[in-house]
Structure formats: C-alpha cells, structure tokens
C-alpha cells in the first residue's frame, strides 16, 4: 500500500454496501469487513509504518476521514433498519382471542403429599403433632427406649455418631420420650421427621422420613393398635390392598409386630413397625405401667410412597429430576 491508495473509492464502495444491507446482521458483517481485526481499515493502519516519514501524516489523515465517513453511514443505516423492524413488528397481526401462555408452577414432593395425607387421617382421631431434634443424644435415641448398650443399632456402621453423646437420630421414636417427659396421659401424638442410617440400596437411603405415633391411656390393647393401623392403610392405599401383621422384636415395645403391604409384584413390603409400649419405657418417663398402657408405631414414609405411586426404586425420590416430580402436580 502506498500514498496513492484511493480512499475516495473505498468510501464510495462502503457506502454502496451499507445501503444495500437488508438487515442488521448483514450490516454487522459489513462493519467487520471494514473495522474488524483483519478489516480494511486495520490493514491500512498496519501498513502506515511502511510509508516514507514525510507521507505518513497525510496518509493517516485520510485513514481517519475514511473511518469517520464509514461510521456515519453505518450508524445511519442501523437506525433505518432498526426503525423498520419496529414498524414491522407493530404491523404484525395478533389474535387477541387466543389464550395466554400459563406460567409453569411447581408441585409438592410426593413425600410431602404423603405426610400431609397421614396427618389428615390421624388428626381425625384426635392426634396432635410434635417434633424433635434431628441431632439427638444417645439417651433419647437409645437408653430411654430400652435399647441395650450392646445393641447393633448403636454401632458406627449403622449410626452416624457426631461424638460420644450426640448422633444423627436413627428413628423418630426419641420424640415419644420427649413428649412423655413433659406431658402426662392421655397422650395421642404423631411425630414426622427425617432420620438417618448408614444404608443405601433401592429400598434404603442414608436419609429418609418417618412418622412416629404414640397413644398412651388406660385400657389400651393390641387390638386398638391393629384396628387403627389397618384403617390407616385402607385410607391411604385403598381397601383392596393386602396387608399382614407378623411378629417382630423391638426393644421399646412388647409385644412387637411389623406390618407388611403387598405391592403390584406380589412382594411383601414392610411399611410399619409397631407394638405395645414396653413397661420399662413408661417407667423411664415416670408413667406407671400398672395404670397406663399404650402403643407406638413407626411409619416409613418412602415405603408408602413407593406403594402408592408404584415406584420400584426409593432413591429416585431424592434425585430432584424435574421430569419425575412434574407427574405429581395433580396429586
């Protein structure tokens, strides 16, 4: 490039290209052609150093004038195209009778839905709700519940210990102790909450939900427990379900049982552990077992959710998959 470079022709060519641009995208390509990293103006500036010293001021002046002229044409055409696009949009016909687009709304988690339904049933029977800490001490989680010091549930492979005293509670049963410490019979209470155990497979997760139930009064027997839990499952899952009680062992109840429900694959799924409150548990909270009796039960919420919605892997409930959770909007 020399001092005979025709800047006038460059301006005329740019003006013509800019005028023929049909939209803002085409105009941007023209701008890049002249002002981009490898554009014509950039090339002119780079070659300025190759000219004799006496020609550089004049050549630089022509470059600046050319830049200013092309920028004016670009700005003018941009305003024209922008105005045209606005007018076109305003002239576009809209059918105002069409329904608007609804905003997406969230939904309750299936675990929350199930807990709400469980509360609804037991509230009708006069039960109240109480809560306890998720970081529990070993006395309320084990000792006062008549769980021996050598019991395997106390071991670190089953329980998340924080220190020698505190742990992440393994069950909501500790709430029944806290309730009986401050209230005297008659007592009817349920205690929903999260619990933690060191276990993970398609039927277990390290964190899951339980609802503890407790009824203490005079003349309470196992028949009362069986009737209430049977009616509860009929209420939640329908009267066509198959259920069974089978003998079991829990340190804090005597006698103890587990309640199973048959799923659609003809498999028995344990959903509730229950039994008559052990006399030692009543003595630990200064309630006379000769005068009062009662029953307690622990409901596995996720197990009921699996049965209610035909879910075969419990872990999917905690993966936060929007496609899965959207199915419960109408629940």
Coordinates of C-alpha atoms in Angstrom, one line a residue:
X1 CA 0.0 0.0 0.0
X2 CA 1.3 3.5 -0.9
X3 CA 0.3 7.1 -0.7
X4 CA -1.7 6.7 -3.9
X5 CA -4.3 4.5 -2.2
X6 CA -7.7 5.7 -3.3
X7 CA -9.7 6.4 -0.1
X8 CA -12.5 8.1 -2.1
X9 CA -13.2 4.8 -3.9
X10 CA -13.1 3.0 -0.6
X11 CA -15.8 5.3 0.9
X12 CA -18.0 5.0 -2.2
X13 CA -17.7 1.2 -2.1
X14 CA -18.5 1.1 1.6
X15 CA -21.5 3.5 1.2
X16 CA -23.0 1.3 -1.5
X17 CA -22.5 -1.9 0.5
X18 CA -24.1 -0.3 3.6
X19 CA -27.0 1.0 1.6
X20 CA -27.7 -2.5 0.2
X21 CA -27.7 -4.2 3.7
X22 CA -31.2 -5.7 4.2
X23 CA -31.0 -6.3 7.9
X24 CA -28.9 -5.7 11.0
X25 CA -27.0 -9.0 10.6
X26 CA -25.8 -8.1 7.1
X27 CA -24.8 -4.6 8.4
X28 CA -22.7 -6.2 11.1
X29 CA -20.8 -8.3 8.6
X30 CA -20.0 -5.1 6.6
X31 CA -18.8 -3.4 9.8
X32 CA -16.5 -6.3 10.5
X33 CA -15.2 -6.2 6.8
X34 CA -14.0 -2.7 7.4
X35 CA -13.3 -2.4 11.1
X36 CA -12.7 -6.0 12.2
X37 CA -9.4 -7.4 13.3
X38 CA -8.4 -8.2 9.7
X39 CA -10.5 -5.5 8.2
X40 CA -9.5 -3.0 5.5
X41 CA -9.1 0.0 7.9
X42 CA -7.0 -2.2 10.3
X43 CA -4.8 -3.2 7.3
X44 CA -4.3 0.5 6.3
X45 CA -3.2 1.4 9.8
X46 CA -0.8 -1.6 9.9
X47 CA 0.8 -0.5 6.6
X48 CA 1.2 3.1 7.7
X49 CA 4.7 2.3 9.0
X50 CA 5.9 1.1 5.6
X51 CA 5.4 4.6 4.1
X52 CA 8.1 7.3 4.0
X53 CA 8.1 9.6 7.0
X54 CA 7.0 12.6 5.0
X55 CA 3.9 10.8 3.7
X56 CA 2.6 9.3 6.9
X57 CA 0.8 12.4 8.3
X58 CA -1.2 12.9 5.1
X59 CA -2.0 9.2 4.8
X60 CA -3.0 8.9 8.4
X61 CA -5.4 11.9 8.0
X62 CA -7.1 10.1 5.0
X63 CA -7.5 7.0 7.1
X64 CA -9.2 8.9 9.9
X65 CA -11.5 10.7 7.5
X66 CA -12.4 7.4 5.8
X67 CA -13.1 5.8 9.2
X68 CA -15.4 8.7 10.3
X69 CA -17.3 8.6 6.9
X70 CA -18.0 4.9 7.0
X71 CA -19.0 5.0 10.7
X72 CA -21.6 7.7 9.8
X73 CA -23.1 5.6 7.0
X74 CA -23.1 2.5 9.3
X75 CA -24.9 4.4 12.1
X76 CA -27.5 5.9 9.7
X77 CA -28.3 2.6 8.1
X78 CA -28.5 0.9 11.5
X79 CA -31.1 3.4 12.7
X80 CA -33.1 2.9 9.4
X81 CA -33.1 -0.9 9.8
X82 CA -33.9 -0.7 13.5
X83 CA -36.9 1.6 12.8
X84 CA -38.1 -0.7 10.0
X85 CA -38.0 -3.8 12.3
X86 CA -40.0 -2.0 15.0
X87 CA -42.7 -0.8 12.4
X88 CA -42.9 -4.4 11.0
X89 CA -43.4 -5.8 14.5
X90 CA -46.1 -3.2 15.3
X91 CA -47.9 -4.0 12.0
X92 CA -48.0 -7.7 12.7
X93 CA -51.5 -9.0 13.3
X94 CA -52.2 -10.7 16.7
X95 CA -55.2 -12.9 17.5
X96 CA -56.1 -11.4 20.9
X97 CA -58.7 -14.1 21.4
X98 CA -56.0 -16.8 21.8
X99 CA -55.4 -18.0 25.4
X100 CA -52.2 -16.7 27.0
X101 CA -49.4 -19.0 28.0
X102 CA -49.6 -20.1 31.6
X103 CA -46.6 -19.8 33.8
X104 CA -45.1 -23.1 35.0
X105 CA -45.8 -23.8 38.6
X106 CA -44.1 -26.2 41.0
X107 CA -45.6 -29.1 42.8
X108 CA -45.5 -30.8 46.2
X109 CA -43.0 -33.6 46.5
X110 CA -44.6 -37.0 46.8
X111 CA -43.1 -37.4 50.3
X112 CA -44.7 -34.1 51.3
X113 CA -48.1 -35.2 49.8
X114 CA -48.0 -38.5 51.7
X115 CA -47.1 -36.8 55.0
X116 CA -50.0 -34.4 54.6
X117 CA -52.4 -37.3 54.0
X118 CA -51.1 -39.2 57.0
X119 CA -51.6 -36.2 59.2
X120 CA -55.1 -35.8 57.9
X121 CA -56.0 -39.3 59.0
X122 CA -54.6 -39.1 62.5
X123 CA -55.9 -35.6 63.1
X124 CA -59.4 -37.0 62.7
X125 CA -58.6 -39.4 65.6
X126 CA -57.6 -36.6 67.9
X127 CA -53.8 -37.0 67.5
X128 CA -51.6 -33.9 67.6
X129 CA -48.2 -33.2 66.0
X130 CA -44.9 -32.9 67.8
X131 CA -41.3 -32.6 66.7
X132 CA -37.8 -33.4 68.0
X133 CA -34.2 -32.5 67.1
X134 CA -32.5 -34.3 64.2
X135 CA -29.2 -34.1 66.2
X136 CA -30.3 -36.3 69.1
X137 CA -28.5 -37.5 72.2
X138 CA -27.9 -41.2 72.9
X139 CA -30.2 -41.2 75.9
X140 CA -33.4 -40.3 74.0
X141 CA -32.4 -42.2 70.9
X142 CA -31.3 -45.4 72.7
X143 CA -31.2 -45.5 76.5
X144 CA -34.7 -44.3 77.4
X145 CA -36.1 -46.5 74.7
X146 CA -34.8 -49.7 76.5
X147 CA -32.2 -50.3 73.8
X148 CA -29.3 -52.3 75.4
X149 CA -25.8 -50.8 75.2
X150 CA -24.6 -53.8 73.2
X151 CA -27.4 -53.5 70.6
X152 CA -26.0 -53.5 67.0
X153 CA -28.0 -50.3 66.2
X154 CA -25.6 -48.3 68.3
X155 CA -22.6 -49.3 66.2
X156 CA -21.0 -46.8 63.8
X157 CA -21.8 -49.0 60.7
X158 CA -25.5 -48.3 61.4
X159 CA -25.4 -44.9 63.1
X160 CA -23.9 -41.5 62.2
X161 CA -22.2 -40.5 65.5
X162 CA -21.1 -36.9 66.0
X163 CA -19.3 -37.6 69.3
X164 CA -19.7 -39.9 72.3
X165 CA -23.1 -38.4 73.2
X166 CA -24.6 -36.9 70.0
X167 CA -25.7 -38.5 66.8
X168 CA -28.0 -38.1 63.8
X169 CA -31.2 -39.7 65.1
X170 CA -31.8 -43.1 63.7
X171 CA -35.6 -43.0 64.4
X172 CA -38.3 -40.6 65.4
X173 CA -39.0 -42.8 68.5
X174 CA -37.0 -40.4 70.6
X175 CA -39.8 -37.8 70.2
X176 CA -42.2 -40.1 72.2
X177 CA -39.8 -39.9 75.1
X178 CA -39.6 -36.1 74.9
X179 CA -43.4 -35.9 74.8
X180 CA -43.9 -38.2 77.8
X181 CA -41.3 -36.2 79.7
X182 CA -43.4 -33.1 79.6
X183 CA -47.0 -34.5 79.2
X184 CA -49.0 -37.0 81.2
X185 CA -51.6 -39.4 79.9
X186 CA -53.8 -39.4 78.0
X187 CA -51.4 -38.8 75.1
X188 CA -52.1 -39.0 71.4
X189 CA -49.3 -37.7 69.2
X190 CA -47.6 -38.3 65.8
X191 CA -44.1 -37.0 65.1
X192 CA -43.0 -36.7 61.5
X193 CA -39.3 -36.0 60.6
X194 CA -36.1 -37.0 58.9
X195 CA -34.0 -39.8 60.2
X196 CA -30.5 -41.1 59.3
X197 CA -29.0 -44.5 58.9
X198 CA -25.8 -45.7 57.2
X199 CA -27.6 -47.7 54.5
X200 CA -28.2 -47.3 50.8
X201 CA -29.9 -49.5 48.2
X202 CA -33.1 -49.4 46.2
X203 CA -35.2 -49.8 49.4
X204 CA -32.9 -47.7 51.7
X205 CA -31.3 -44.3 51.7
X206 CA -29.0 -42.7 54.3
X207 CA -31.7 -40.1 55.0
X208 CA -35.4 -40.9 54.9
X209 CA -38.7 -39.9 56.6
X210 CA -40.6 -41.5 59.4
X211 CA -43.7 -40.7 61.4
X212 CA -43.7 -41.9 64.9
X213 CA -47.1 -42.5 66.5
X214 CA -47.8 -42.8 70.3
X215 CA -51.1 -43.4 72.2
X216 CA -51.0 -43.7 76.0
X217 CA -54.1 -44.1 78.1
X218 CA -55.9 -46.6 80.3
X219 CA -57.1 -49.9 78.9
X220 CA -55.2 -49.6 75.6
X221 CA -54.5 -53.0 74.0
X222 CA -53.0 -54.5 70.8
X223 CA -56.5 -54.8 69.2
X224 CA -56.7 -51.0 69.3
X225 CA -53.3 -50.7 67.5
X226 CA -54.2 -53.3 64.9
X227 CA -57.6 -51.6 64.1
X228 CA -56.1 -48.1 63.8
X229 CA -53.2 -49.1 61.5
X230 CA -55.4 -51.3 59.3
X231 CA -57.9 -48.4 58.8
X232 CA -55.0 -46.0 58.2
X233 CA -53.6 -48.2 55.4
X234 CA -57.1 -48.6 53.9
X235 CA -57.5 -44.8 54.0
X236 CA -54.1 -44.2 52.3
X237 CA -53.8 -47.0 49.8
X238 CA -57.4 -48.3 49.3
X239 CA -59.4 -51.1 50.9
X240 CA -58.4 -53.5 48.1
X241 CA -54.8 -53.8 49.4
X242 CA -53.4 -56.9 51.1
X243 CA -51.8 -56.4 54.5
X244 CA -50.4 -58.7 57.2
X245 CA -49.1 -58.4 60.7
X246 CA -46.2 -60.6 61.7
X247 CA -44.4 -61.0 65.0
X248 CA -41.2 -59.0 65.4
X249 CA -38.8 -57.6 68.1
X250 CA -38.2 -54.0 69.1
X251 CA -36.6 -53.2 72.5
X252 CA -39.1 -50.4 73.2
X253 CA -42.3 -52.4 72.5
X254 CA -43.7 -55.7 73.9
X255 CA -45.2 -57.5 72.1
X256 CA -43.9 -56.1 68.8
X257 CA -45.0 -56.6 65.2
X258 CA -44.3 -55.5 61.7
X259 CA -47.0 -54.6 59.2
X260 CA -46.4 -55.5 55.5
X261 CA -48.3 -54.5 52.4
X262 CA -48.2 -56.5 49.1
X263 CA -47.0 -54.5 46.1
X264 CA -48.0 -55.0 42.4
X265 CA -45.3 -57.6 42.0
X266 CA -46.8 -59.8 44.8
X267 CA -44.0 -58.9 47.1
X268 CA -44.5 -58.1 50.8
X269 CA -43.0 -54.7 51.7
X270 CA -42.5 -53.7 55.3
X271 CA -44.0 -50.3 56.0
X272 CA -44.7 -50.0 59.7
X273 CA -43.1 -51.3 62.9
X274 CA -45.3 -51.3 65.9
X275 CA -46.2 -52.7 69.3
X276 CA -47.3 -52.1 72.8
X277 CA -45.0 -49.6 74.7
X278 CA -42.6 -51.6 76.9
X279 CA -43.2 -51.1 80.6
X280 CA -39.5 -50.1 81.0
X281 CA -40.0 -47.2 78.6
X282 CA -43.0 -46.0 80.7
X283 CA -41.0 -46.2 83.9
X284 CA -38.2 -44.2 82.3
X285 CA -40.6 -41.2 82.0
X286 CA -42.4 -41.8 85.4
X287 CA -45.6 -43.2 84.0
X288 CA -47.0 -46.2 85.9
X289 CA -47.3 -49.2 83.6
X290 CA -49.7 -50.8 86.1
X291 CA -52.1 -47.9 85.5
X292 CA -51.4 -46.9 81.9
X293 CA -50.7 -48.8 78.7
X294 CA -50.2 -47.7 75.1
X295 CA -48.9 -48.5 71.7
X296 CA -46.3 -46.9 69.4
X297 CA -45.6 -47.3 65.7
X298 CA -43.1 -46.0 63.2
X299 CA -44.2 -45.4 59.6
X300 CA -41.7 -45.5 56.7
X301 CA -42.9 -42.7 54.5
X302 CA -40.9 -43.5 51.4
X303 CA -42.1 -47.1 51.5
X304 CA -45.7 -45.9 51.4
X305 CA -44.8 -43.5 48.6
X306 CA -43.4 -46.4 46.6
X307 CA -46.6 -48.4 47.1
X308 CA -48.9 -45.5 46.4
X309 CA -47.2 -44.5 43.2
X310 CA -45.8 -47.8 42.0
X311 CA -42.2 -46.7 42.3
X312 CA -39.6 -49.5 42.4
X313 CA -36.5 -47.6 43.5
X314 CA -36.7 -45.4 46.6
X315 CA -33.6 -43.4 45.6
X316 CA -35.4 -41.7 42.7
X317 CA -37.4 -39.6 45.2
X318 CA -34.2 -37.7 46.1
X319 CA -32.7 -37.2 42.6
X320 CA -34.6 -33.9 42.0
X321 CA -35.5 -35.0 38.5
X322 CA -38.0 -32.3 37.3
X323 CA -39.5 -34.8 34.7
X324 CA -40.3 -37.2 37.6
X325 CA -41.6 -34.6 40.0
X326 CA -43.9 -32.9 37.4
X327 CA -46.0 -36.1 37.5
X328 CA -47.3 -35.1 40.9
X329 CA -48.8 -31.7 40.1
X330 CA -52.3 -33.1 40.1
X331 CA -51.7 -35.3 43.2

